[in-house]
Amino acid sequence: MKILEKNLYEECNFGDKRLTQRAAFIGELLSVKYGQPLSKIFKIASDLKRGYEFFSNPKTNFESLTQPYFKQTAQEINGTPVVLAVGDTTFLDYKKILAKREEYVPISNGGNGLILHSYLALEPDLGQPLGLLWEKLWHRDHKAPQPSNETQEVKEERLKKERKAKRNKEFKSKESYRWVEAFSKIEKQFSTLEIPVGGLPSKIIHVFDREGDIAEVFAQISQTKNAGVVVRAAHNCCLEAENGHLWSYVTSTTLKFVKDVELAETKKCNARTATLEVRYCPVSISPPTRLKNQGSFHVYAVYAREINCPENCEPVEWMLLTTELVDSEQSATQILRWYTYRWRVEEYHKILKSGCQAESYRLAGESMSTMLGFLTVIAAQLLRMTYLHRNCPHLDANVVLTKVQMDVLIASSPPKFKKDIEFTVDWAIRAIARLGGYLALFCHFKQRKNENQG
């Protein structure tokens, strides 16, 4: 694993070296004080003023701040045989910023929101987060206010026209294009890298939930080098060769095996072990009318249905479509495991909102976009550290921290325990948690000291 030697924001290109230096300075402060008010992050008034100026500067933006991290992630995993890229969308709600509404967009309950679409790279065996490969941040256009005296008949006619215009909209101008756009963006990240000696190009398997079940995804995958897809089906598509529909055909095939699968905690149910009945088979999906010049999409379907589901839990039912070969229990189990790792990107979004408090800052929309350029990277690094802490806690801390970050955490450690510290990922996680008030760190060091004395 690569050791971090410098601040990645030093690679940002704003066309002004002073802005690059300021980005590196802000990045270091936020990495150890994320989630706090800006007045506490910048202790000196002049630094606070320059921070606000940086966020509102037209030369700074989300893309410029995140691109070095995407590049770093691609470099670190370059040559790895298989990498999962799990994608998901989240809404950042700034509903209380009514005075700055023009730079946000209503998303629900009168809130003001930005939309973030993320692609998180994962190791395929354990689901270890490796970093972000690409993100897109945007907001929708505001709709013109409608007359208050609009009759029901006029309203229905207007909505009918809006739906028709939406259907006829060019695909690249639709929000759903982001699922296809990711293929080219991520492919471009790797196209500039040299393949390691004796190695092969990394194969990127894109993993989507039902929102990513669009025909253009399957049309694009055949045109993308070293890429595959696993997507949870949302549509009961017509099957060409099988002369039927997806659900009725796949569910009528022979039960192949029964498998226990670990499920992450959700809003509706606690983490649990689910027992799944699994079926799989090849299918040929007919393209929609808008892609009539495309041939059928030849993919594999893996259908899993939970049995003996606990009370108060919704039973699992997954219809997964994949371009990867599925011809055995082992390969079908692999597809199921890869899909369960999709929850990692939801964990990342949770860290961004709860840990980094991305929705708590009161900045104008463009300034908030720049702020998110820092916070998204920090959230991804925290998620990576969290899983490294679970999988290899004794790894050296300098694989996840820069020298400045190490110095800050060492300086903030309890003086009487400094001589007993081993600078591991375990120590880094606990030291960062202590900055947020996690007192158990003292007990941990005290226990380690007593063990050493014993």
Coordinates of C-alpha atoms in Angstrom, one line a residue:
M1 CA 0.0 0.0 0.0
K2 CA 1.3 3.4 -0.9
I3 CA 2.7 5.7 1.8
L4 CA 1.3 9.2 1.7
E5 CA 4.2 11.6 1.4
K6 CA 2.5 15.0 0.7
N7 CA -0.7 16.9 0.8
L8 CA -2.7 15.9 -2.3
Y9 CA -4.1 19.4 -2.7
E10 CA -0.6 20.5 -3.7
E11 CA -1.5 18.9 -7.1
C12 CA -4.5 21.2 -7.6
N13 CA -4.3 23.5 -10.6
F14 CA -6.2 26.8 -10.2
G15 CA -4.0 28.8 -12.4
D16 CA -2.6 30.5 -9.3
K17 CA 0.0 29.1 -7.0
R18 CA -1.3 31.1 -4.1
L19 CA -4.7 29.3 -4.4
T20 CA -2.9 26.0 -4.5
Q21 CA -1.0 26.8 -1.3
R22 CA -4.2 28.0 0.4
A23 CA -6.0 24.7 -0.7
A24 CA -3.2 22.7 0.9
F25 CA -3.5 24.7 4.1
I26 CA -7.3 24.4 4.3
G27 CA -7.1 20.7 3.5
E28 CA -4.7 20.1 6.4
L29 CA -7.0 22.0 8.9
L30 CA -10.2 20.3 7.8
S31 CA -8.6 16.8 7.9
V32 CA -8.3 17.1 11.7
K33 CA -11.2 19.5 12.4
Y34 CA -13.8 18.4 9.9
G35 CA -17.4 19.0 11.0
Q36 CA -16.6 22.0 13.2
P37 CA -17.7 25.5 12.5
L38 CA -15.4 27.5 10.3
S39 CA -14.8 29.9 13.1
K40 CA -13.2 27.0 15.1
I41 CA -11.4 25.5 12.2
F42 CA -9.6 28.8 11.4
K43 CA -8.5 30.2 14.8
I44 CA -7.0 33.4 13.3
A45 CA -9.3 36.0 11.9
S46 CA -7.2 36.6 8.8
D47 CA -7.1 32.8 8.0
L48 CA -10.9 32.7 8.4
K49 CA -11.3 35.6 6.0
R50 CA -9.0 34.0 3.4
G51 CA -10.9 30.8 3.8
Y52 CA -14.2 32.5 2.9
E53 CA -12.4 34.2 0.0
F54 CA -11.0 30.8 -1.2
F55 CA -14.5 29.2 -1.1
S56 CA -16.1 32.0 -3.1
N57 CA -13.2 32.5 -5.6
P58 CA -14.5 31.7 -9.2
K59 CA -11.2 29.9 -9.9
T60 CA -11.8 27.3 -7.2
N61 CA -14.4 24.5 -7.7
F62 CA -15.4 21.0 -6.8
E63 CA -13.8 19.4 -9.8
S64 CA -10.3 21.0 -9.3
L65 CA -10.2 19.9 -5.6
T66 CA -11.3 16.3 -6.1
Q67 CA -9.4 15.5 -9.3
P68 CA -6.0 14.9 -7.6
Y69 CA -7.7 12.4 -5.2
F70 CA -9.4 10.5 -8.1
K71 CA -6.0 10.3 -9.8
Q72 CA -4.3 9.1 -6.7
T73 CA -6.9 6.4 -6.2
A74 CA -6.5 5.2 -9.8
Q75 CA -2.7 5.2 -9.4
E76 CA -2.8 3.1 -6.2
I77 CA -5.1 0.4 -7.7
N78 CA -3.6 0.4 -11.2
G79 CA -2.8 -3.2 -12.1
T80 CA -5.1 -4.7 -9.6
P81 CA -6.9 -7.5 -11.5
V82 CA -10.5 -6.6 -10.5
V83 CA -11.8 -3.4 -8.7
L84 CA -15.4 -2.7 -7.9
A85 CA -16.7 0.8 -8.5
V86 CA -20.0 1.1 -6.5
G87 CA -22.1 4.1 -7.6
D88 CA -24.9 5.9 -5.8
T89 CA -26.6 9.3 -5.6
T90 CA -27.4 11.3 -2.5
F91 CA -29.1 14.7 -1.8
L92 CA -27.5 17.3 0.4
D93 CA -30.3 19.3 2.0
Y94 CA -29.7 22.9 2.9
K95 CA -33.3 23.7 3.6
K96 CA -32.6 26.5 6.2
I97 CA -30.6 28.6 3.7
L98 CA -33.6 30.4 2.4
A99 CA -31.7 33.6 1.7
K100 CA -29.4 31.8 -0.7
R101 CA -32.1 29.7 -2.4
E102 CA -31.1 30.7 -5.9
E103 CA -27.9 28.7 -5.8
Y104 CA -29.6 25.5 -4.5
V105 CA -32.6 23.7 -5.7
P106 CA -35.8 22.5 -3.9
I107 CA -35.5 18.7 -3.4
S108 CA -38.2 17.8 -0.9
N109 CA -40.4 19.5 1.8
G110 CA -39.3 22.9 0.5
G111 CA -35.6 22.1 1.1
N112 CA -32.6 23.5 -0.8
G113 CA -30.3 20.9 -2.2
L114 CA -27.2 19.9 -4.1
I115 CA -27.0 16.4 -5.7
L116 CA -23.9 14.3 -5.4
H117 CA -23.2 11.2 -7.5
S118 CA -20.3 9.1 -6.2
Y119 CA -18.2 6.2 -7.4
L120 CA -16.3 4.4 -4.6
A121 CA -13.5 1.9 -5.5
L122 CA -13.5 -1.3 -3.5
E123 CA -11.3 -4.4 -3.2
P124 CA -13.5 -7.3 -4.4
D125 CA -12.8 -9.9 -1.8
L126 CA -13.4 -8.1 1.5
G127 CA -15.0 -4.9 0.2
Q128 CA -12.1 -2.8 1.6
P129 CA -12.7 0.9 0.4
L130 CA -9.8 2.1 -1.7
G131 CA -10.9 5.7 -2.5
L132 CA -13.1 7.7 -4.9
L133 CA -12.7 7.2 -8.7
W134 CA -15.2 9.9 -9.7
E135 CA -17.9 12.2 -8.5
K136 CA -20.3 14.6 -10.0
L137 CA -22.0 17.5 -8.1
W138 CA -24.8 19.6 -9.5
H139 CA -28.1 21.2 -8.8
R140 CA -31.3 21.3 -10.9
D141 CA -32.7 24.3 -12.5
H142 CA -35.5 26.1 -10.8
K143 CA -39.0 25.7 -12.3
A144 CA -40.9 28.8 -13.1
P145 CA -43.7 29.5 -10.6
Q146 CA -47.1 28.5 -11.8
P147 CA -50.3 30.7 -11.7
S148 CA -52.2 30.2 -8.5
N149 CA -55.5 30.2 -10.3
E150 CA -54.5 27.4 -12.7
T151 CA -57.4 25.0 -13.2
Q152 CA -57.1 21.2 -12.9
E153 CA -57.6 20.8 -16.6
V154 CA -54.8 23.3 -17.5
K155 CA -52.5 21.8 -14.9
E156 CA -52.9 18.3 -16.3
E157 CA -52.3 19.5 -19.8
R158 CA -49.1 21.4 -18.7
L159 CA -47.8 18.3 -16.9
K160 CA -48.5 16.2 -19.9
K161 CA -46.4 18.5 -22.1
E162 CA -43.6 18.5 -19.5
R163 CA -43.5 14.7 -19.4
K164 CA -43.4 14.6 -23.2
A165 CA -40.6 17.2 -23.3
K166 CA -38.7 15.2 -20.7
R167 CA -39.0 11.9 -22.7
N168 CA -37.8 13.7 -25.9
K169 CA -34.8 15.3 -24.1
E170 CA -31.4 14.3 -25.4
F171 CA -30.0 11.5 -23.2
K172 CA -26.7 13.4 -22.4
S173 CA -28.8 16.3 -20.9
K174 CA -30.7 14.0 -18.6
E175 CA -29.7 13.3 -15.0
S176 CA -29.7 9.6 -15.7
Y177 CA -26.7 10.1 -18.1
R178 CA -24.4 10.2 -15.0
W179 CA -24.6 6.4 -14.9
V180 CA -23.2 6.2 -18.4
E181 CA -20.9 9.2 -18.0
A182 CA -19.0 7.4 -15.2
F183 CA -17.8 4.7 -17.7
S184 CA -15.9 7.2 -19.8
K185 CA -14.7 9.3 -16.9
I186 CA -13.2 6.3 -15.0
E187 CA -11.8 4.7 -18.2
K188 CA -10.0 8.0 -18.8
Q189 CA -8.5 8.0 -15.4
F190 CA -6.8 4.7 -16.1
S191 CA -5.9 5.4 -19.8
T192 CA -3.2 7.8 -18.8
L193 CA -1.5 5.2 -16.5
E194 CA 1.2 2.7 -17.5
I195 CA 0.4 -0.9 -16.9
P196 CA 2.7 -2.4 -14.3
V197 CA 5.4 -4.6 -15.7
G198 CA 4.1 -8.2 -16.1
G199 CA 0.6 -7.1 -15.2
L200 CA -2.7 -6.6 -17.0
P201 CA -5.1 -3.6 -17.1
S202 CA -7.4 -3.4 -14.1
K203 CA -10.9 -4.5 -14.8
I204 CA -13.5 -2.2 -13.3
I205 CA -16.8 -3.8 -12.3
H206 CA -19.5 -1.1 -11.9
V207 CA -22.1 -2.0 -9.2
F208 CA -25.4 -0.2 -9.2
D209 CA -28.7 -0.3 -7.4
R210 CA -32.1 -0.1 -9.3
E211 CA -31.6 3.5 -10.3
G212 CA -28.8 2.4 -12.6
D213 CA -31.0 -0.1 -14.5
I214 CA -31.1 1.8 -17.8
A215 CA -30.6 0.3 -21.2
E216 CA -27.9 2.8 -22.1
V217 CA -25.7 1.2 -19.3
F218 CA -25.7 -2.1 -21.1
A219 CA -25.2 -0.4 -24.5
Q220 CA -22.2 1.5 -23.2
I221 CA -20.5 -1.4 -21.4
S222 CA -19.7 -3.1 -24.7
Q223 CA -17.9 0.0 -25.8
T224 CA -15.8 0.4 -22.7
K225 CA -12.5 -1.4 -22.3
N226 CA -11.8 -3.6 -19.2
A227 CA -15.2 -2.9 -17.6
G228 CA -18.2 -4.9 -16.4
V229 CA -21.4 -4.2 -14.6
V230 CA -23.6 -5.6 -11.8
V231 CA -27.0 -3.9 -11.5
R232 CA -30.1 -4.6 -9.6
A233 CA -33.0 -4.8 -12.1
A234 CA -35.9 -2.4 -11.8
H235 CA -37.7 -3.2 -15.0
N236 CA -39.4 -6.4 -16.0
C237 CA -37.8 -6.4 -19.4
C238 CA -38.8 -8.3 -22.5
L239 CA -36.5 -11.2 -23.3
E240 CA -35.9 -11.9 -26.9
A241 CA -34.6 -15.5 -27.2
E242 CA -36.6 -16.7 -24.2
N243 CA -39.9 -15.2 -25.6
G244 CA -41.1 -13.9 -22.2
H245 CA -40.3 -11.4 -19.5
L246 CA -37.4 -11.2 -17.0
W247 CA -39.1 -12.0 -13.7
S248 CA -41.4 -14.8 -14.9
Y249 CA -38.6 -16.5 -16.9
V250 CA -35.8 -16.4 -14.3
T251 CA -38.1 -17.3 -11.3
S252 CA -39.3 -20.4 -13.2
T253 CA -35.8 -21.8 -13.6
T254 CA -34.5 -24.5 -11.3
L255 CA -33.3 -23.6 -7.8
K256 CA -29.6 -23.8 -7.9
F257 CA -28.5 -23.5 -4.2
V258 CA -29.3 -21.9 -0.9
K259 CA -26.8 -19.4 0.6
D260 CA -26.4 -17.4 3.8
V261 CA -25.5 -13.7 3.1
E262 CA -24.5 -11.0 5.6
L263 CA -26.7 -7.9 5.2
A264 CA -25.7 -4.4 6.4
E265 CA -27.9 -2.4 8.7
T266 CA -30.6 -0.3 7.0
K267 CA -33.2 2.2 8.1
K268 CA -35.8 -0.5 8.1
C269 CA -33.8 -3.4 9.6
N270 CA -30.8 -4.3 11.7
A271 CA -27.8 -6.1 10.3
R272 CA -28.5 -9.8 9.9
T273 CA -27.7 -13.0 8.2
A274 CA -30.2 -13.7 5.4
T275 CA -30.8 -17.2 4.0
L276 CA -31.3 -16.8 0.2
E277 CA -32.7 -19.2 -2.5
V278 CA -30.6 -18.5 -5.6
R279 CA -31.3 -19.1 -9.3
Y280 CA -29.2 -17.9 -12.2
C281 CA -29.2 -18.2 -16.0
P282 CA -28.2 -16.3 -19.2
V283 CA -30.8 -13.9 -20.6
S284 CA -31.1 -11.8 -23.8
I285 CA -32.8 -8.5 -23.1
S286 CA -34.6 -6.7 -25.9
P287 CA -33.5 -3.1 -26.3
P288 CA -36.1 -0.3 -25.9
T289 CA -37.5 1.5 -28.9
R290 CA -35.1 4.4 -28.4
L291 CA -32.2 2.0 -28.9
K292 CA -33.8 0.0 -31.7
N293 CA -30.5 -0.1 -33.7
Q294 CA -28.8 -1.9 -30.8
G295 CA -28.8 -5.7 -30.7
S296 CA -30.1 -7.7 -27.7
F297 CA -28.1 -7.3 -24.4
H298 CA -26.7 -10.7 -23.6
V299 CA -26.2 -10.8 -19.8
Y300 CA -26.6 -13.2 -16.8
A301 CA -29.4 -12.9 -14.3
V302 CA -28.9 -13.9 -10.6
Y303 CA -32.1 -14.0 -8.7
A304 CA -32.0 -14.3 -4.8
R305 CA -35.1 -14.5 -2.6
E306 CA -34.9 -14.6 1.2
I307 CA -36.6 -17.4 3.1
N308 CA -37.4 -17.4 6.9
C309 CA -37.2 -13.7 7.1
P310 CA -37.4 -12.2 10.6
E311 CA -40.5 -10.4 11.7
N312 CA -40.5 -6.6 11.1
C313 CA -38.0 -7.0 8.2
E314 CA -38.7 -6.8 4.5
P315 CA -37.5 -10.0 2.9
V316 CA -34.7 -9.7 0.4
E317 CA -35.5 -10.1 -3.3
W318 CA -32.8 -9.2 -5.7
M319 CA -32.8 -9.6 -9.5
L320 CA -29.2 -8.9 -10.5
L321 CA -28.1 -8.5 -14.0
T322 CA -24.4 -8.8 -14.9
T323 CA -22.1 -8.9 -17.8
E324 CA -19.8 -11.3 -15.9
L325 CA -20.0 -15.0 -16.6
V326 CA -22.2 -16.8 -14.1
D327 CA -22.1 -20.6 -14.6
S328 CA -21.6 -22.0 -11.1
E329 CA -22.5 -21.6 -7.5
Q330 CA -19.1 -19.9 -6.9
S331 CA -19.5 -17.3 -9.6
A332 CA -23.2 -16.6 -8.6
T333 CA -22.1 -16.2 -4.9
Q334 CA -19.4 -13.8 -6.1
I335 CA -22.0 -11.6 -7.8
L336 CA -24.2 -11.6 -4.7
R337 CA -21.2 -10.6 -2.5
W338 CA -20.3 -7.8 -4.8
Y339 CA -23.8 -6.4 -4.7
T340 CA -23.8 -6.5 -0.9
Y341 CA -20.7 -4.3 -1.0
R342 CA -22.8 -1.6 -2.6
W343 CA -23.8 -0.5 0.9
R344 CA -20.2 0.9 1.3
V345 CA -21.0 3.9 -0.8
E346 CA -24.1 4.6 1.4
E347 CA -21.8 4.4 4.4
Y348 CA -19.6 7.0 2.7
H349 CA -22.5 9.3 2.2
K350 CA -23.5 8.9 5.8
I351 CA -20.0 9.8 7.0
L352 CA -20.1 12.9 4.7
K353 CA -23.3 14.1 6.3
S354 CA -23.0 13.0 9.9
G355 CA -19.2 12.8 10.5
C356 CA -18.2 15.7 8.3
Q357 CA -21.4 17.6 8.9
A358 CA -21.6 18.5 5.2
E359 CA -25.2 19.9 5.6
S360 CA -24.4 22.1 8.6
Y361 CA -22.3 24.8 6.8
R362 CA -24.1 27.9 5.8
L363 CA -22.4 28.9 2.6
A364 CA -23.7 30.1 -0.7
G365 CA -24.2 27.4 -3.3
E366 CA -21.0 27.9 -5.3
S367 CA -19.0 28.3 -2.1
M368 CA -20.5 25.1 -0.7
S369 CA -19.6 23.2 -3.8
T370 CA -15.9 24.2 -3.2
M371 CA -16.2 23.2 0.5
L372 CA -17.5 19.8 -0.6
G373 CA -14.4 19.4 -2.7
F374 CA -12.6 19.0 0.7
L375 CA -15.3 17.2 2.7
T376 CA -15.9 14.4 0.1
V377 CA -12.3 13.5 0.1
I378 CA -12.1 13.5 3.9
A379 CA -15.2 11.3 4.2
A380 CA -13.7 8.8 1.7
Q381 CA -10.4 8.7 3.6
L382 CA -12.3 8.2 6.9
L383 CA -14.3 5.3 5.4
R384 CA -11.1 3.7 4.1
M385 CA -9.4 4.1 7.5
T386 CA -12.5 2.6 9.3
Y387 CA -12.3 -0.6 7.2
L388 CA -8.5 -0.8 7.5
H389 CA -9.0 -0.6 11.2
R390 CA -11.3 -3.6 11.0
N391 CA -9.2 -5.6 8.5
C392 CA -5.6 -4.6 9.3
P393 CA -5.4 -2.4 12.4
H394 CA -1.7 -2.9 12.9
L395 CA -0.8 -1.4 9.5
D396 CA 1.5 1.6 9.7
A397 CA -0.5 4.9 10.0
N398 CA 1.5 6.7 7.4
V399 CA -0.4 4.8 4.6
V400 CA -3.5 6.9 5.4
L401 CA -2.0 10.0 7.0
T402 CA 0.4 12.7 5.7
K403 CA 3.3 13.8 7.9
V404 CA 1.5 17.0 8.9
Q405 CA -1.6 15.0 10.0
M406 CA 0.6 12.6 11.9
D407 CA 2.3 15.5 13.7
V408 CA -1.0 17.1 14.6
L409 CA -2.4 13.8 16.1
I410 CA 0.9 13.1 18.0
A411 CA 0.9 16.6 19.4
S412 CA -2.8 16.2 20.6
S413 CA -2.1 12.8 22.2
P414 CA -2.0 12.6 26.1
P415 CA 1.7 13.5 27.0
K416 CA 2.1 10.7 29.6
F417 CA 1.0 8.1 27.0
K418 CA 3.1 9.3 24.1
K419 CA 6.0 6.9 24.8
D420 CA 3.7 3.9 24.7
I421 CA 2.2 4.8 21.3
E422 CA 2.6 2.5 18.3
F423 CA 1.7 4.6 15.2
T424 CA -0.7 2.2 13.6
V425 CA -4.0 2.6 11.8
D426 CA -5.6 1.6 15.1
W427 CA -3.9 4.5 16.9
A428 CA -4.9 6.9 14.0
I429 CA -8.5 6.0 14.2
R430 CA -8.6 6.4 18.0
A431 CA -6.6 9.7 17.9
I432 CA -9.0 11.2 15.4
A433 CA -12.0 10.1 17.4
R434 CA -10.4 11.6 20.5
L435 CA -10.4 15.0 18.8
G436 CA -14.2 14.6 18.6
G437 CA -14.5 13.8 22.3
Y438 CA -14.0 10.0 22.2
L439 CA -12.7 9.4 25.8
A440 CA -12.3 5.7 25.5
L441 CA -8.9 6.4 23.9
F442 CA -7.5 7.2 27.3
C443 CA -8.7 3.8 28.6
H444 CA -7.2 2.0 25.6
F445 CA -3.8 3.6 26.2
K446 CA -4.0 2.9 30.0
Q447 CA -4.9 -0.7 29.3
R448 CA -1.9 -1.1 26.9
K449 CA 0.4 0.5 29.4
N450 CA -0.7 -1.8 32.2
E451 CA -0.3 -4.8 29.8
N452 CA 3.3 -3.7 29.0
Q453 CA 4.1 -3.2 32.6
G454 CA 2.7 -6.6 33.5

